[in-house]
CSV table of C-alpha atoms in Angstrom, one decimal:
chain,number,residue,atom,x,y,z
A,1,UNK,CA,96.7,126.3,113.9
A,2,UNK,CA,100.4,127.3,113.8
A,3,UNK,CA,103.4,125.3,115.0
A,4,UNK,CA,104.5,126.1,118.4
A,5,UNK,CA,107.4,124.0,119.3
A,6,UNK,CA,109.2,123.7,122.4
A,7,UNK,CA,112.8,122.6,123.4
A,8,UNK,CA,113.3,119.7,125.5
A,9,UNK,CA,115.0,121.9,128.0
A,10,UNK,CA,111.8,124.1,128.3
A,11,UNK,CA,109.7,121.1,129.4
A,12,UNK,CA,111.9,119.0,131.3
A,13,UNK,CA,110.2,119.9,134.6
A,14,UNK,CA,113.5,121.0,136.3
A,15,UNK,CA,112.2,124.4,137.8
A,16,UNK,CA,108.4,124.3,137.4
A,17,UNK,CA,107.9,127.1,139.7
A,18,UNK,CA,109.8,129.6,137.3
A,19,UNK,CA,107.5,128.9,134.4
A,20,UNK,CA,104.4,130.9,133.4
A,21,UNK,CA,101.0,129.2,134.0
A,22,UNK,CA,101.0,128.4,130.1
A,23,UNK,CA,104.5,126.8,130.2
A,24,UNK,CA,103.6,124.8,133.1
A,25,UNK,CA,100.2,123.6,131.7
A,26,UNK,CA,102.3,122.7,128.3
A,27,UNK,CA,104.9,120.9,130.3
A,28,UNK,CA,102.5,118.8,132.4
A,29,UNK,CA,100.6,118.0,129.1
A,30,UNK,CA,103.8,116.9,127.2
A,31,UNK,CA,104.7,114.9,130.2
A,32,UNK,CA,101.3,112.8,130.7
A,33,UNK,CA,100.6,112.4,126.9
A,34,UNK,CA,102.7,109.5,126.4
A,35,UNK,CA,100.5,107.3,128.8
A,36,UNK,CA,97.5,107.8,126.2
A,37,UNK,CA,99.8,105.7,123.6
A,38,UNK,CA,100.8,103.3,126.2
A,39,UNK,CA,97.5,102.2,127.3
A,40,UNK,CA,95.2,102.9,124.1
A,41,UNK,CA,96.8,100.5,121.9
A,42,UNK,CA,94.9,101.8,118.6
A,43,UNK,CA,96.1,105.6,119.1
A,44,UNK,CA,97.6,107.1,115.9
A,45,UNK,CA,97.6,110.6,117.4
A,46,UNK,CA,96.2,112.5,120.3
A,47,UNK,CA,94.6,116.0,120.9
A,48,UNK,CA,95.5,118.1,123.9
A,49,UNK,CA,93.9,121.2,125.8
A,50,UNK,CA,95.5,123.9,128.3
A,51,UNK,CA,93.2,126.3,130.1
A,52,UNK,CA,94.8,129.2,131.8
A,53,UNK,CA,92.3,131.5,133.1
A,54,UNK,CA,90.3,132.6,130.2
A,55,UNK,CA,92.8,131.6,127.5
A,56,UNK,CA,92.4,128.1,125.9
A,57,UNK,CA,94.6,126.3,123.3
A,58,UNK,CA,94.1,123.3,121.5
A,59,UNK,CA,97.2,120.8,120.6
A,60,UNK,CA,97.5,118.2,118.2
A,61,UNK,CA,100.5,115.5,119.0
A,62,UNK,CA,101.6,114.0,115.6
A,63,UNK,CA,104.3,111.5,115.1
A,64,UNK,CA,107.0,114.0,114.7
A,65,UNK,CA,105.7,117.3,116.0
A,66,UNK,CA,103.2,119.2,118.2
A,67,UNK,CA,100.8,121.8,116.6
A,68,UNK,CA,99.3,124.5,118.7
A,69,UNK,CA,96.4,126.8,118.0
A,70,UNK,CA,96.8,130.4,119.0
A,71,UNK,CA,95.2,131.5,122.3
A,72,UNK,CA,91.3,131.7,122.4
A,73,UNK,CA,90.0,134.1,124.8
A,74,UNK,CA,86.8,132.8,126.2
A,75,UNK,CA,85.6,136.4,127.3
A,76,UNK,CA,85.4,137.3,123.7
A,77,UNK,CA,82.9,136.2,120.9
A,78,UNK,CA,85.6,135.2,118.6
A,79,UNK,CA,87.3,133.1,121.1
A,80,UNK,CA,84.1,131.3,122.1
A,81,UNK,CA,83.2,130.7,118.5
A,82,UNK,CA,86.7,129.1,117.5
A,83,UNK,CA,86.7,126.7,120.6
A,84,UNK,CA,82.9,125.6,120.1
A,85,UNK,CA,83.6,125.1,116.4
A,86,UNK,CA,86.7,122.8,117.2
A,87,UNK,CA,84.4,121.0,119.9
A,88,UNK,CA,81.6,120.4,117.5
A,89,UNK,CA,83.9,119.2,114.7
A,90,UNK,CA,85.9,116.6,117.0
A,91,UNK,CA,82.4,115.4,118.6
A,92,UNK,CA,80.7,114.8,115.2
A,93,UNK,CA,83.8,113.5,113.4
A,94,UNK,CA,84.7,109.9,112.7
A,95,UNK,CA,86.9,108.1,115.3
A,96,UNK,CA,90.0,108.3,113.0
A,97,UNK,CA,89.7,112.1,113.2
A,98,UNK,CA,90.0,111.6,116.9
A,99,UNK,CA,93.2,109.7,116.6
A,100,UNK,CA,92.2,106.1,116.2
A,101,UNK,CA,93.3,103.7,113.9
A,102,UNK,CA,90.5,102.0,111.8
A,103,UNK,CA,92.4,98.8,111.4
A,104,UNK,CA,92.7,98.1,115.1
A,105,UNK,CA,89.7,97.9,117.2
A,106,UNK,CA,89.1,96.5,120.6
A,107,UNK,CA,86.0,94.2,121.2
A,108,UNK,CA,85.0,94.3,125.0
A,109,UNK,CA,82.6,91.2,125.0
A,110,UNK,CA,82.9,88.6,126.0
A,111,UNK,CA,85.3,89.5,129.0
A,112,UNK,CA,88.3,90.1,129.0
A,113,UNK,CA,87.9,91.2,125.4
A,114,UNK,CA,90.3,91.1,122.4
A,115,UNK,CA,91.9,93.1,119.8
A,116,UNK,CA,90.9,92.9,115.9
A,117,UNK,CA,93.8,93.7,113.5
A,118,UNK,CA,93.2,94.2,109.9
A,119,UNK,CA,96.3,94.2,107.4
A,120,UNK,CA,96.8,93.7,103.8
A,121,UNK,CA,97.0,89.9,103.0
A,122,UNK,CA,99.9,88.7,101.0
A,123,UNK,CA,100.2,86.0,98.4
A,124,UNK,CA,103.2,83.5,98.2
A,125,UNK,CA,105.5,86.0,96.5
A,126,UNK,CA,104.8,88.6,99.5
A,127,UNK,CA,102.7,91.0,97.1
A,128,UNK,CA,99.4,92.2,98.2
A,129,UNK,CA,96.5,90.4,97.2
A,130,UNK,CA,93.9,93.3,97.6
A,131,UNK,CA,92.2,91.8,100.5
A,132,UNK,CA,92.8,92.1,104.3
A,133,UNK,CA,93.8,89.5,106.6
A,134,UNK,CA,92.3,89.5,109.8
A,135,UNK,CA,94.2,88.7,113.2
A,136,UNK,CA,93.1,88.4,117.0
A,137,UNK,CA,95.1,89.2,120.0
A,138,UNK,CA,94.4,89.7,123.9
A,139,UNK,CA,96.9,92.3,124.4
A,140,UNK,CA,100.1,93.6,122.8
A,141,UNK,CA,103.3,92.2,124.2
A,142,UNK,CA,105.2,95.6,123.0
A,143,UNK,CA,103.5,98.7,124.1
A,144,UNK,CA,104.0,102.3,122.4
A,145,UNK,CA,105.5,105.0,124.5
A,146,UNK,CA,106.7,108.6,124.1
A,147,UNK,CA,105.3,111.6,122.2
A,148,UNK,CA,107.2,111.0,118.9
A,149,UNK,CA,108.4,108.4,116.7
A,150,UNK,CA,107.0,105.1,115.2
A,151,UNK,CA,104.8,104.3,118.5
A,152,UNK,CA,105.4,100.8,117.6
A,153,UNK,CA,103.5,98.0,119.3
A,154,UNK,CA,103.8,94.1,119.0
A,155,UNK,CA,100.7,91.9,119.2
A,156,UNK,CA,100.9,88.1,119.4
A,157,UNK,CA,97.9,87.1,117.3
A,158,UNK,CA,96.0,84.0,116.0
A,159,UNK,CA,94.2,84.1,112.7
A,160,UNK,CA,91.3,82.6,114.5
A,161,UNK,CA,89.3,84.0,117.5
A,162,UNK,CA,89.0,80.3,118.9
A,163,UNK,CA,92.5,80.2,119.3
A,164,UNK,CA,93.4,83.9,120.5
A,165,UNK,CA,94.9,82.4,123.6
A,166,UNK,CA,97.3,80.5,121.8
A,167,UNK,CA,98.7,82.7,119.3
A,168,UNK,CA,101.2,81.7,116.6
A,169,UNK,CA,101.8,84.8,114.8
A,170,UNK,CA,103.4,88.2,115.6
A,171,UNK,CA,101.9,91.6,114.1
A,172,UNK,CA,104.0,94.7,114.3
A,173,UNK,CA,102.0,97.9,114.2
A,174,UNK,CA,103.6,101.3,113.9
A,175,UNK,CA,103.8,104.6,111.9
A,176,UNK,CA,105.3,103.9,108.3
A,177,UNK,CA,107.4,106.4,106.6
A,178,UNK,CA,105.8,108.0,103.5
A,179,UNK,CA,106.1,105.6,100.3
A,180,UNK,CA,107.4,107.3,97.4
A,181,UNK,CA,107.2,106.2,93.9
A,182,UNK,CA,110.9,106.1,92.2
A,183,UNK,CA,111.1,108.7,89.3
A,184,UNK,CA,110.3,107.2,86.1
A,185,UNK,CA,109.2,104.0,87.7
A,186,UNK,CA,105.7,102.5,86.9
A,187,UNK,CA,105.7,100.0,89.6
A,188,UNK,CA,103.5,100.1,92.6
A,189,UNK,CA,105.2,102.0,95.6
A,190,UNK,CA,106.3,99.5,98.2
A,191,UNK,CA,106.6,99.4,102.0
A,192,UNK,CA,110.3,99.5,102.4
A,193,UNK,CA,110.3,97.3,105.6
A,194,UNK,CA,108.2,94.8,104.1
A,195,UNK,CA,110.5,94.6,100.9
A,196,UNK,CA,113.5,94.2,103.2
A,197,UNK,CA,111.8,91.1,104.9
A,198,UNK,CA,110.7,89.7,101.3
A,199,UNK,CA,114.6,89.9,100.2
A,200,UNK,CA,115.7,88.2,103.3
A,201,UNK,CA,113.3,85.5,102.9
A,202,UNK,CA,114.4,85.1,99.2
A,203,UNK,CA,117.8,85.1,99.9
A,204,UNK,CA,117.6,82.5,102.6
A,205,UNK,CA,115.4,80.3,100.6
A,206,UNK,CA,118.2,80.4,97.9
A,207,UNK,CA,120.8,78.9,100.2
A,208,UNK,CA,119.0,75.6,100.9
A,209,UNK,CA,120.0,75.6,104.6
A,210,UNK,CA,117.5,73.9,106.5
A,211,UNK,CA,118.9,75.2,109.6
A,212,UNK,CA,118.4,78.9,108.9
A,213,UNK,CA,115.0,80.3,110.1
A,214,UNK,CA,113.1,81.9,107.2
A,215,UNK,CA,110.3,84.5,108.3
A,216,UNK,CA,106.9,83.6,107.2
A,217,UNK,CA,105.1,86.7,105.7
A,218,UNK,CA,101.4,86.2,105.4
A,219,UNK,CA,100.3,90.1,105.8
A,220,UNK,CA,101.8,93.3,105.9
A,221,UNK,CA,101.8,96.7,104.2
A,222,UNK,CA,100.6,100.4,104.9
A,223,UNK,CA,97.0,100.7,106.3
A,224,UNK,CA,94.8,103.2,105.1
A,225,UNK,CA,92.4,105.8,106.7
A,226,UNK,CA,90.2,108.8,105.6
A,227,UNK,CA,91.1,112.4,105.6
A,228,UNK,CA,88.8,114.9,103.9
A,229,UNK,CA,86.5,112.1,102.7
A,230,UNK,CA,89.1,110.4,100.9
A,231,UNK,CA,91.3,107.3,101.6
A,232,UNK,CA,94.9,108.1,102.6
A,233,UNK,CA,97.8,106.0,103.8
A,234,UNK,CA,98.6,106.0,107.5
A,235,UNK,CA,102.2,107.3,107.1
A,236,UNK,CA,104.2,110.0,109.0
A,237,UNK,CA,103.0,112.5,106.4
A,238,UNK,CA,100.9,115.4,107.8
A,239,UNK,CA,97.3,114.6,108.3
A,240,UNK,CA,96.2,117.8,107.3
A,241,UNK,CA,95.6,118.1,103.6
A,242,UNK,CA,94.8,121.4,101.6
A,243,UNK,CA,91.1,121.1,102.5
A,244,UNK,CA,91.8,121.4,106.2
A,245,UNK,CA,94.2,124.1,105.7
A,246,UNK,CA,91.6,126.1,103.9
A,247,UNK,CA,88.9,125.4,106.5
A,248,UNK,CA,91.2,126.6,109.4
A,249,UNK,CA,91.8,129.7,107.3
A,250,UNK,CA,88.1,130.2,106.8
A,251,UNK,CA,87.4,129.5,110.7
A,252,UNK,CA,89.7,132.5,111.2
A,253,UNK,CA,88.0,134.8,108.7
A,254,UNK,CA,84.6,133.8,110.1
A,255,UNK,CA,86.1,134.6,113.7
A,256,UNK,CA,87.3,138.1,112.7
A,257,UNK,CA,84.1,138.9,111.2
A,258,UNK,CA,82.3,137.8,114.5
A,259,UNK,CA,84.8,140.0,116.4
A,260,UNK,CA,83.9,143.2,114.2
A,261,UNK,CA,80.4,143.0,115.6
A,262,UNK,CA,78.5,140.4,113.8
A,263,UNK,CA,77.0,137.4,116.0
A,264,UNK,CA,78.9,134.2,115.7
A,265,UNK,CA,76.6,131.3,114.4
A,266,UNK,CA,74.8,129.5,116.9
């Protein structure tokens, strides 16, 4: 896959009739994609597809960019092979490979259903305990929107399913920036936003002023998902690791061989 970036002026829809069929399809895809984030609250990223006559393109919408495949011509063996290979990989892959957060799931029964959120549990000092805290929510009060950014959602939650309709806590869900270890430090890398909240809490507690509201931290941190069979942090880092890049290269090599006369794998 290759990065195929478009400027906002190219996709603002001001003069749709002047665009080629591909540009028009891309523009409509970019304009409609935010609706997925707004209505599918456990979306990390999305996939898109444009079909213009015999040419197909696949798109990956990440938190900071859109990746586009090259044209796949369905009238050729190489084009059909590449497209079918992608469909099979997406269909047989785990849900997180299709763009869903493993730590945020919806349970539909009993109606009207509820969301289950899992996040690292914290001790009294605000440090992770190694266990997950589980919370329950009917619906978010803050929805994500837009193609790029943190895609922040806010859920009124309860620690018990029995009290899901009377939430007393609030969980913020969003893409985190990558956590980097300070050079020469042996300390475990920490979530910057969580560290700010911990610092605010400690400073206010020192003041001894009972009128100051001190945030109560019970859970937080960077959740993990799986990529290439290994756990990775859910951050704005690219989701494509070396193995994925190698696989994409192998697909292109196999496709070129198929175009040279050999029959693509069935």
